Every structure is written in C-alpha cells, then in structure tokens.
Coordinates of C-alpha atoms in Angstrom, one line a residue:
Chain A
M15 CA 55.3 21.2 9.7
K16 CA 55.4 21.8 13.5
N17 CA 54.4 25.4 13.2
K18 CA 51.5 24.5 10.9
I19 CA 50.3 21.8 13.4
I20 CA 50.5 24.3 16.2
E21 CA 48.5 26.8 14.1
I22 CA 45.8 24.2 13.5
L23 CA 45.6 23.2 17.1
T24 CA 45.5 26.8 18.3
E25 CA 42.6 27.6 16.0
I26 CA 40.6 24.7 17.3
R27 CA 41.5 25.2 21.0
P28 CA 42.6 28.8 21.3
E29 CA 42.5 28.6 25.1
F30 CA 45.7 26.5 25.2
D31 CA 49.3 27.5 24.3
F32 CA 50.5 24.5 22.3
N33 CA 54.0 26.0 22.0
V34 CA 54.4 25.5 25.7
D35 CA 52.1 22.6 26.5
D36 CA 52.9 20.1 23.7
T37 CA 52.2 16.7 25.2
E38 CA 49.4 14.6 26.8
F39 CA 46.7 16.5 25.0
M40 CA 44.0 13.8 25.6
S41 CA 44.7 13.0 29.3
K42 CA 44.9 16.8 30.1
G43 CA 41.6 17.4 28.4
M44 CA 43.1 19.8 25.9
L45 CA 41.6 17.8 23.0
D46 CA 38.7 15.3 22.6
S47 CA 37.6 12.9 19.9
F48 CA 35.6 15.5 18.1
D49 CA 38.6 18.0 18.1
I50 CA 40.5 15.2 16.5
I51 CA 38.1 15.1 13.6
S52 CA 38.6 18.8 13.0
I53 CA 42.3 18.4 13.2
V54 CA 42.3 15.5 10.7
S55 CA 40.3 17.7 8.3
D56 CA 42.7 20.6 8.7
I57 CA 45.7 18.4 8.3
E58 CA 44.3 16.9 5.1
D59 CA 43.6 20.4 3.7
A60 CA 47.0 21.7 4.7
F61 CA 49.1 18.8 3.5
G62 CA 47.0 17.5 0.7
Y63 CA 46.4 13.9 1.5
A64 CA 43.9 11.6 3.3
I65 CA 44.7 10.2 6.7
D66 CA 43.9 6.5 7.0
G67 CA 40.8 6.2 9.1
A68 CA 42.2 3.3 11.1
K69 CA 45.0 5.7 12.3
I70 CA 42.6 8.2 13.8
L71 CA 43.3 7.1 17.3
P72 CA 43.7 9.3 20.4
E73 CA 47.3 8.3 20.9
N74 CA 48.2 9.6 17.4
F75 CA 47.0 13.1 18.5
D76 CA 48.3 13.1 22.1
S77 CA 51.3 15.4 21.4
I78 CA 52.9 17.5 18.7
A79 CA 55.5 14.7 18.1
A80 CA 52.7 12.1 17.7
I81 CA 50.9 14.2 15.1
I82 CA 54.1 14.8 13.2
N83 CA 54.8 11.0 13.3
L84 CA 51.3 10.3 12.1
I85 CA 51.7 12.6 9.1
E86 CA 55.1 11.3 8.2
T87 CA 54.2 7.6 8.4
N88 CA 50.8 8.2 6.7
N89 CA 52.7 9.9 3.8
Q90 CA 55.1 7.0 3.3
Chain B
M12 CA 30.5 -15.9 10.9
H13 CA 29.5 -16.5 7.3
L14 CA 25.9 -17.5 6.8
T15 CA 24.3 -18.4 3.5
F16 CA 20.6 -18.3 2.5
K17 CA 18.9 -19.1 -0.8
N18 CA 15.7 -18.2 -2.6
K19 CA 14.7 -15.0 -0.8
K20 CA 13.8 -11.6 -2.3
I21 CA 12.9 -8.1 -1.1
T22 CA 9.7 -7.0 -2.8
G23 CA 9.2 -3.6 -1.3
V24 CA 10.6 -0.9 0.9
L25 CA 8.7 2.0 2.5
S26 CA 10.3 4.7 4.7
V27 CA 8.2 6.6 7.1
L28 CA 9.7 9.9 8.4
P29 CA 8.3 12.4 10.8
E30 CA 7.4 15.6 9.0
N31 CA 9.0 17.7 11.7
E32 CA 12.5 18.9 10.6
I33 CA 15.1 20.6 12.7
R34 CA 18.2 22.3 11.6
F35 CA 21.7 22.2 13.1
S36 CA 22.1 25.9 12.3
E37 CA 19.1 26.7 14.5
E38 CA 20.4 24.8 17.5
I39 CA 24.0 26.0 17.6
G40 CA 23.1 28.2 20.5
N41 CA 22.3 25.2 22.7
Y42 CA 25.9 24.0 22.7
N43 CA 28.7 25.0 25.0
F44 CA 31.0 25.9 22.1
T45 CA 31.7 28.9 20.0
E46 CA 29.6 29.2 16.9
K47 CA 32.8 29.1 14.8
Q48 CA 33.8 25.8 16.4
S49 CA 30.4 24.2 15.9
V50 CA 30.0 25.4 12.3
K51 CA 33.5 24.0 11.4
L52 CA 32.7 20.6 13.0
G53 CA 29.2 20.7 11.4
K54 CA 30.7 21.0 7.9
I55 CA 33.1 18.1 8.5
M56 CA 30.5 15.8 10.1
G57 CA 27.7 16.8 7.8
Y58 CA 25.4 18.3 10.4
G59 CA 22.4 19.5 8.4
T60 CA 18.7 18.7 8.9
Q61 CA 17.1 16.0 10.9
R62 CA 13.6 14.5 11.1
I63 CA 12.5 14.3 14.8
V64 CA 9.2 13.0 16.2
D65 CA 7.1 15.1 18.7
S66 CA 7.0 14.0 22.3
N67 CA 3.9 11.9 21.9
T68 CA 5.0 9.8 18.9
C69 CA 6.3 6.3 19.5
V70 CA 7.7 3.6 17.4
S71 CA 4.4 1.8 17.1
D72 CA 2.8 5.0 15.7
L73 CA 5.3 5.3 12.9
C74 CA 5.0 1.6 12.1
V75 CA 1.2 1.4 12.2
F76 CA 1.0 4.5 10.0
G77 CA 3.3 2.9 7.4
M78 CA 1.5 -0.5 7.5
N79 CA -1.9 1.1 7.0
Y80 CA -0.5 3.1 4.1
L81 CA 0.6 -0.2 2.4
F82 CA -2.8 -1.8 3.1
D83 CA -4.8 1.2 1.9
N84 CA -2.8 1.5 -1.3
N85 CA -3.0 -2.2 -2.0
L86 CA 0.7 -2.6 -1.8
L87 CA 0.5 -5.3 0.9
D88 CA -2.1 -7.9 1.5
K89 CA -2.7 -8.3 5.2
E90 CA -3.6 -11.9 4.9
S91 CA -0.3 -12.8 3.2
I92 CA 1.9 -11.8 6.2
G93 CA 3.4 -14.7 8.1
A94 CA 5.6 -12.8 10.6
L95 CA 6.2 -9.3 11.8
V96 CA 9.8 -8.6 13.0
L97 CA 10.5 -5.3 14.6
C98 CA 14.0 -4.1 15.2
T99 CA 14.2 -1.2 17.7
Q100 CA 16.0 0.2 20.7
S101 CA 13.3 2.6 21.6
P102 CA 10.3 0.3 22.2
D103 CA 7.0 1.7 23.4
Y104 CA 7.2 -0.5 26.6
F105 CA 9.6 -2.7 28.5
L106 CA 6.9 -5.3 27.9
P107 CA 4.9 -6.3 25.9
A108 CA 6.9 -6.5 22.7
T109 CA 6.1 -3.5 20.6
S110 CA 5.6 -5.8 17.6
N111 CA 2.7 -7.3 19.4
V112 CA 1.2 -3.9 20.0
I113 CA 1.6 -3.1 16.3
S114 CA 0.1 -6.4 15.3
G115 CA -3.0 -5.7 17.4
K116 CA -3.4 -2.2 16.1
I117 CA -3.3 -3.3 12.4
G118 CA -5.4 -6.3 13.0
L119 CA -3.2 -9.2 12.1
S120 CA -4.3 -12.8 12.5
Q121 CA -3.3 -14.7 15.6
D122 CA -1.3 -17.0 13.4
V123 CA 1.1 -14.2 12.6
I124 CA 4.3 -14.3 14.6
S125 CA 5.4 -11.0 16.1
M126 CA 8.9 -10.5 17.6
D127 CA 11.2 -7.7 18.7
I128 CA 14.9 -7.5 18.2
N129 CA 17.1 -5.2 20.2
Q130 CA 19.7 -4.1 17.7
G131 CA 20.7 -0.7 16.4
C132 CA 23.0 0.3 13.5
A133 CA 23.3 -3.3 12.2
G134 CA 19.6 -3.9 12.9
F135 CA 18.6 -4.1 9.2
E136 CA 21.1 -6.9 8.6
V137 CA 20.1 -8.8 11.8
G138 CA 16.5 -8.3 11.0
L139 CA 17.0 -9.7 7.6
M140 CA 18.8 -12.7 9.1
Q141 CA 15.8 -13.3 11.3
A142 CA 13.4 -13.0 8.4
F143 CA 15.4 -15.5 6.4
M144 CA 15.3 -18.0 9.2
L145 CA 11.5 -17.6 9.5
L146 CA 11.1 -18.0 5.8
D147 CA 13.3 -21.2 5.9
T148 CA 10.7 -22.8 8.2
G149 CA 8.6 -23.5 5.1
S150 CA 5.5 -22.3 6.9
I151 CA 5.9 -18.6 6.2
D152 CA 6.1 -17.0 2.8
K153 CA 6.2 -13.4 3.7
V154 CA 8.0 -11.5 6.5
V155 CA 7.5 -7.8 7.3
L156 CA 10.7 -6.4 8.7
L157 CA 10.1 -3.1 10.6
N158 CA 13.1 -1.0 11.6
A159 CA 12.1 1.9 13.7
D160 CA 13.6 4.2 16.4
V161 CA 12.7 7.4 18.1
L162 CA 16.1 7.8 19.9
S163 CA 16.0 11.6 19.8
K164 CA 14.1 11.3 23.0
K165 CA 17.2 9.8 24.6
I166 CA 19.7 12.4 23.3
S167 CA 20.5 15.5 25.3
I168 CA 19.8 18.7 23.4
K169 CA 23.0 20.1 24.9
D170 CA 25.2 17.3 23.5
R171 CA 26.8 18.5 20.3
N172 CA 28.4 15.1 19.7
S173 CA 25.1 13.3 19.4
R174 CA 22.1 15.7 19.1
P175 CA 23.0 17.0 15.5
L176 CA 23.3 13.4 14.2
V177 CA 20.2 11.7 15.5
G178 CA 17.1 11.1 13.4
D179 CA 13.8 9.3 14.0
G180 CA 11.7 7.2 11.6
A181 CA 10.7 3.8 10.5
T182 CA 11.1 1.6 7.5
I183 CA 9.1 -1.4 6.3
T184 CA 10.8 -4.0 4.2
I185 CA 8.9 -7.0 2.7
I186 CA 10.9 -10.2 2.4
E187 CA 9.5 -13.2 0.6
N188 CA 10.4 -16.7 -0.5
S189 CA 11.4 -16.9 -4.1
T190 CA 12.4 -19.4 -6.8
N191 CA 15.2 -17.2 -8.0
N192 CA 17.9 -19.8 -6.9
Q193 CA 20.1 -16.9 -5.8
Q194 CA 22.5 -17.2 -2.8
I195 CA 22.6 -14.5 -0.2
D196 CA 25.9 -14.3 1.7
M197 CA 25.9 -12.7 5.1
F198 CA 28.9 -12.0 7.3
I199 CA 28.3 -11.0 10.9
K200 CA 30.4 -10.5 14.0
M201 CA 29.6 -9.3 17.5
D202 CA 32.0 -8.0 20.2
G203 CA 30.2 -8.1 23.5
S204 CA 33.4 -7.2 25.4
S205 CA 32.9 -3.7 24.0
A206 CA 29.1 -3.6 24.5
L207 CA 29.1 -0.6 26.7
S208 CA 31.0 1.7 24.4
L209 CA 27.7 2.9 23.0
Q210 CA 25.0 2.9 25.7
I211 CA 22.2 4.5 27.6
P212 CA 23.4 4.0 31.1
A213 CA 20.2 4.5 33.1
G214 CA 16.6 3.6 32.7
G215 CA 16.8 -0.1 32.6
F216 CA 16.8 -2.6 35.5
K217 CA 20.5 -2.2 36.1
L218 CA 20.3 1.5 36.9
P219 CA 16.6 2.6 37.1
S220 CA 15.9 6.2 36.1
S221 CA 15.8 8.6 39.1
E222 CA 16.2 12.2 39.9
K223 CA 20.0 11.6 40.2
T224 CA 20.2 9.9 36.8
R225 CA 18.3 12.7 35.1
E226 CA 20.7 15.4 36.3
L227 CA 22.6 17.0 33.4
V228 CA 26.4 16.8 33.9
E229 CA 29.1 18.5 31.8
D230 CA 31.6 16.1 30.3
V231 CA 35.3 16.9 29.7
S232 CA 34.5 18.3 26.2
G233 CA 31.8 20.7 27.3
N234 CA 28.7 18.7 26.4
F235 CA 25.9 18.3 28.9
R236 CA 24.0 15.0 29.3
S237 CA 22.5 12.8 32.0
L238 CA 22.8 9.1 32.7
D239 CA 19.4 8.7 31.0
H240 CA 20.9 9.9 27.8
L241 CA 22.8 8.1 25.0
V242 CA 26.5 8.3 25.3
M243 CA 29.3 7.0 23.1
E244 CA 33.0 6.4 23.4
G245 CA 33.5 8.3 20.1
D246 CA 37.1 7.4 19.4
A247 CA 36.7 3.7 20.2
V248 CA 33.6 3.3 18.1
F249 CA 35.2 5.3 15.2
N250 CA 38.2 3.1 15.3
F251 CA 36.1 -0.1 15.5
V252 CA 34.3 0.9 12.3
Q253 CA 37.5 1.8 10.4
T254 CA 39.3 -1.4 11.3
K255 CA 36.6 -4.1 11.5
V256 CA 34.4 -3.2 8.6
P257 CA 37.2 -3.2 6.0
Q258 CA 38.5 -6.5 7.4
M259 CA 35.1 -8.0 7.0
M260 CA 34.7 -6.6 3.5
Q261 CA 38.1 -8.1 2.5
N262 CA 37.1 -11.4 4.0
M263 CA 33.9 -11.4 1.9
F264 CA 35.9 -10.6 -1.3
D265 CA 38.3 -13.4 -0.6
T266 CA 35.7 -15.9 0.4
L267 CA 33.4 -15.3 -2.5
K268 CA 36.3 -14.6 -5.0
I269 CA 34.8 -11.3 -6.1
D270 CA 36.3 -7.8 -6.0
K271 CA 34.8 -4.4 -5.2
T272 CA 33.7 -3.8 -8.8
Y273 CA 31.1 -6.6 -8.4
F274 CA 28.6 -4.3 -6.7
D275 CA 26.5 -1.6 -8.2
Y276 CA 25.9 -0.1 -4.7
Y277 CA 27.3 -0.3 -1.3
L278 CA 24.3 0.6 0.8
F279 CA 25.8 1.2 4.2
H280 CA 24.6 2.5 7.6
Q281 CA 25.3 6.2 7.7
P282 CA 26.3 7.4 11.2
N283 CA 27.8 10.6 9.9
K284 CA 29.4 12.0 6.8
F285 CA 33.0 11.9 8.0
M286 CA 32.9 8.3 9.2
L287 CA 31.5 7.0 5.9
E288 CA 33.9 9.1 3.8
K289 CA 36.8 7.6 5.7
L290 CA 35.4 4.2 5.3
A291 CA 35.0 4.7 1.5
Q292 CA 38.5 6.1 1.3
K293 CA 39.9 3.1 3.2
M294 CA 38.1 0.6 1.0
K295 CA 38.8 2.7 -2.2
I296 CA 35.1 2.7 -3.1
P297 CA 33.9 5.6 -5.2
Y298 CA 31.5 7.9 -3.3
S299 CA 29.1 7.4 -6.2
Q300 CA 28.7 3.8 -5.3
M301 CA 28.5 4.4 -1.6
P302 CA 25.8 7.1 -1.1
N303 CA 26.5 9.3 1.9
N304 CA 23.6 11.7 2.2
I305 CA 21.2 10.2 4.8
S306 CA 22.6 11.6 8.0
Q307 CA 22.9 15.1 6.5
K308 CA 19.4 15.1 5.2
Y309 CA 17.4 13.1 7.7
G310 CA 19.7 12.3 10.6
N311 CA 21.1 8.9 11.7
G312 CA 18.0 6.8 12.4
S313 CA 20.0 3.8 13.6
S314 CA 18.7 0.6 11.8
I315 CA 16.6 2.5 9.3
T316 CA 19.5 4.1 7.5
V317 CA 20.1 1.2 5.1
P318 CA 16.5 0.7 3.9
L319 CA 16.1 4.5 3.8
N320 CA 19.2 4.6 1.7
I321 CA 17.5 2.3 -0.8
C322 CA 14.5 4.6 -1.0
E323 CA 16.5 7.8 -1.1
N324 CA 19.2 6.8 -3.5
I325 CA 17.7 4.1 -5.7
G326 CA 14.1 5.1 -5.3
E327 CA 11.8 4.5 -8.3
N328 CA 14.7 3.0 -10.3
A329 CA 14.3 0.0 -8.1
L330 CA 10.9 -0.7 -9.6
S331 CA 12.3 -1.4 -13.0
N332 CA 15.9 -2.4 -12.5
S333 CA 17.8 -5.0 -10.4
Y334 CA 21.1 -4.2 -8.6
E335 CA 24.0 -6.1 -7.0
V336 CA 24.1 -4.6 -3.6
C337 CA 26.2 -4.8 -0.5
F338 CA 24.3 -3.9 2.7
G339 CA 26.5 -2.9 5.6
G340 CA 25.7 -2.1 9.2
F341 CA 27.9 -1.4 12.2
G342 CA 27.5 0.0 15.7
V343 CA 25.9 -0.7 19.0
G344 CA 26.6 -4.1 20.4
L345 CA 29.2 -3.9 19.1
T346 CA 27.8 -5.5 16.0
W347 CA 28.9 -5.4 12.4
S348 CA 27.6 -7.2 9.3
I349 CA 27.6 -7.1 5.6
I350 CA 25.2 -8.8 3.1
K351 CA 25.8 -9.6 -0.5
W352 CA 22.5 -9.8 -2.3
K353 CA 20.9 -9.1 -5.6
L354 CA 18.2 -6.5 -5.2
E355 CA 15.5 -7.5 -7.7
K356 CA 12.8 -5.3 -9.1
L357 CA 10.6 -4.0 -6.2
D358 CA 6.9 -3.5 -6.1
F359 CA 7.3 -0.3 -4.2
C360 CA 10.2 1.9 -2.9
K361 CA 9.3 5.3 -1.5
I362 CA 9.4 7.7 1.4
I363 CA 6.3 9.1 3.1
N364 CA 5.9 11.7 5.8
F365 CA 4.2 10.9 9.1

C-alpha cells in the first residue's frame, strides 16, 4: 500500500521525493487542497472504494502514515 | 432553524444565460501548472464549459432581459407583481439596490416592493424564505425572485481553483399564494464565525480597492490572484459541506418522519462535480435523483444553480407533472439550507440566451 501511495503522490507532485520526505506535506507546501482531490480520486481507483467526503481533511493527507490510516479506517 | 410555511407555489422558472461560452481546455495555458496536472484535475472536478458575460454586462441587464421576455411572451403580467426580490453578490452599485434599478427599467408600479439580499450559494433558499414572508403579509399575491450573479468579473483568470468553475447568469422564479394547503419545510443554518472562509477581501469599505489590492500574487499552490479577487479556503469549505449538509438532511428526515425515498429529485446547488458526487455518496442518494451537470455545462453561477437545475433537468416535464423536491444550498456565509416542497405544474420552465 505504501509504495502505491508514493507512486500516486509522485505522479501528482513529481518535484518532491516522497520516499525521503514523508511527513508534513501540507505545512511544507508539498500538497494543497486541490492535490488532495486528485489523490482521493487516484486512491479510489487504485483500491476500489469511495472515501467518505467528511474525511477529506488536510490532516488525513499530511503524511504517508496519515494516508495509510485513512485508507485502513475508511475500509473498516 | 426549522421554518414552516403553507399555501405557496412556484408557477414558473426562467433561466437567462449569457451566450458567450468559454472552455476549460482553451484556458489551460493560463494556469501555472502542467497541462497533464490540469487535465487530470479537470476531469475529477468536472471542468468543462462556462457561460460568462462580457465586460459591459451587469446583473440588472440579465434580469431586465429576462423580465421583458416574460412580459413580451405573456408569461407574466406586470400588474400582478407585488414584490421583486433580488439575490446577488455582484450588484450593479453599492447603492442603490440593484432591484430598484431593475424595477425602474421594467416599469413596475411604485407599490411594488424591491429589495436586495446578499447571499450566494444558498441564495435561492434564502430568497424563497423572503418571498414566503412577503406573501404571508396578505397584501402580496405574487413575488418575483431574481437570482443573478456575474462573479466571473471577480475571479482571476490565473486561478485554476476558481476560474474553471465560475458561471454567470440569472434566474427568475415566480412564487405565488395558493390554496393547495401544502406545508413547506425549510431548514436553515448560518455560521458567521466562518464567514471569511469564502470572500472577496478588497473592494468594500473594510479594504477599498487600490493599486496594491489589484496586484496579482502567487499563492502556495501556484495560482495568481489579487485581493480584489474571490478566494476560498477550499478544504474548510469542502469539509463544511460534507459534514453539515448530511447532518441537516438527517435532521429533516427525522423531524418529518420521512426517508430519502420520499423525494423525486434532490435539486442541490452544484459547486463542482466532485463535491456533489461526494455528497450524494455520503447520503446514499442515487445520482439519477441528484442531477450533477450544471457546473460542467454552465459553470457555478452561485444562487442560480438550483433554479437552473430545475430548467435543465426537469424542463418541460415540469409543465405537466408535479414532483416532490428537496432544494439544497450551501456556501458563502457560511449558510446552508434545505427545503422540502412539492413542485406543482409550472406555467413555464425554460432557459434562454442573453
């Protein structure tokens, strides 16, 4: 799952190395709210289910760990 | 807040859209992003075509054009109008009220009340509320609700977050007293503590427009806009819609002891394709009952999207059928509202070009 998420993030923001820099995406300006929308779409395509709209919050996309947590809790 | 009204009906809806159409695909070069990134986002958000006025056209022009169309085609009797309510956030002037300007241009009697309301995406619902209250005075039998905006003038053409979404236009909705004995249930909330999460920072009395406020500045995402342009805290507004609107809907279902199958249509404000899809998913409402095509085809025209939704998606069927509808609006203010109402057969329901 982690590798797929890094692949998705890298496609959207190829200027960053998400293998190295894997936290504080929002505060560092690595992602913005419109990037999150693209990420949600890609995650839904890749993992085959819909992410709850109320969970589309910056803090749930601020790190690789947060995104994995979002997917795992969303899938429960 | 739960408000109830009785004995009111909509008798006609006319949408007036500028003929000028722009396409997202033709403006991709304006944005500070790769074409691939913009195309991808465009597909998700539903960036398509938009109707945009020219630089000389104002709200009053669209409304006067539509009103004269109704008069000329014998769809509305000028003498029957008791009040003219205009909901806009892009008035012709700071003062006078644009509704007064319109009233003068279409030659309404001095006994006709004109008033402006400053509301956006929930402006159809707030405008209906005002119409109901005017009708409840007992002295007025017919209210003309105008929803109109030309907010494209306040969007930076280098702002990929907002420019591909905006649309201009006007709608005219006729609301009358009735003996149908039907109850209208309206739920409405306003959160002024988040008022500035969607705003145009400069140009009012708080921060007058100046050379400084007109300077284009790059934001952290790579969009360019000035303080004279509309700006939105996208994530906060998105989350507000995804949490508050479903809560209000559930409150309506519980209060009225109905469920989601009660309605034929959920005619909601359409800010963008993605947001409405997520809302429909959250509330488990089939896409077929919650049309989601206005922002892609015409752009987000603020308070016009719900009545335009009626014209676009029910259209002539509204002339011979009645429908149980749920109107929904949410956005600037922050304001959100839903209305349960039976849409009876209309006298007219169409879209015309300006």
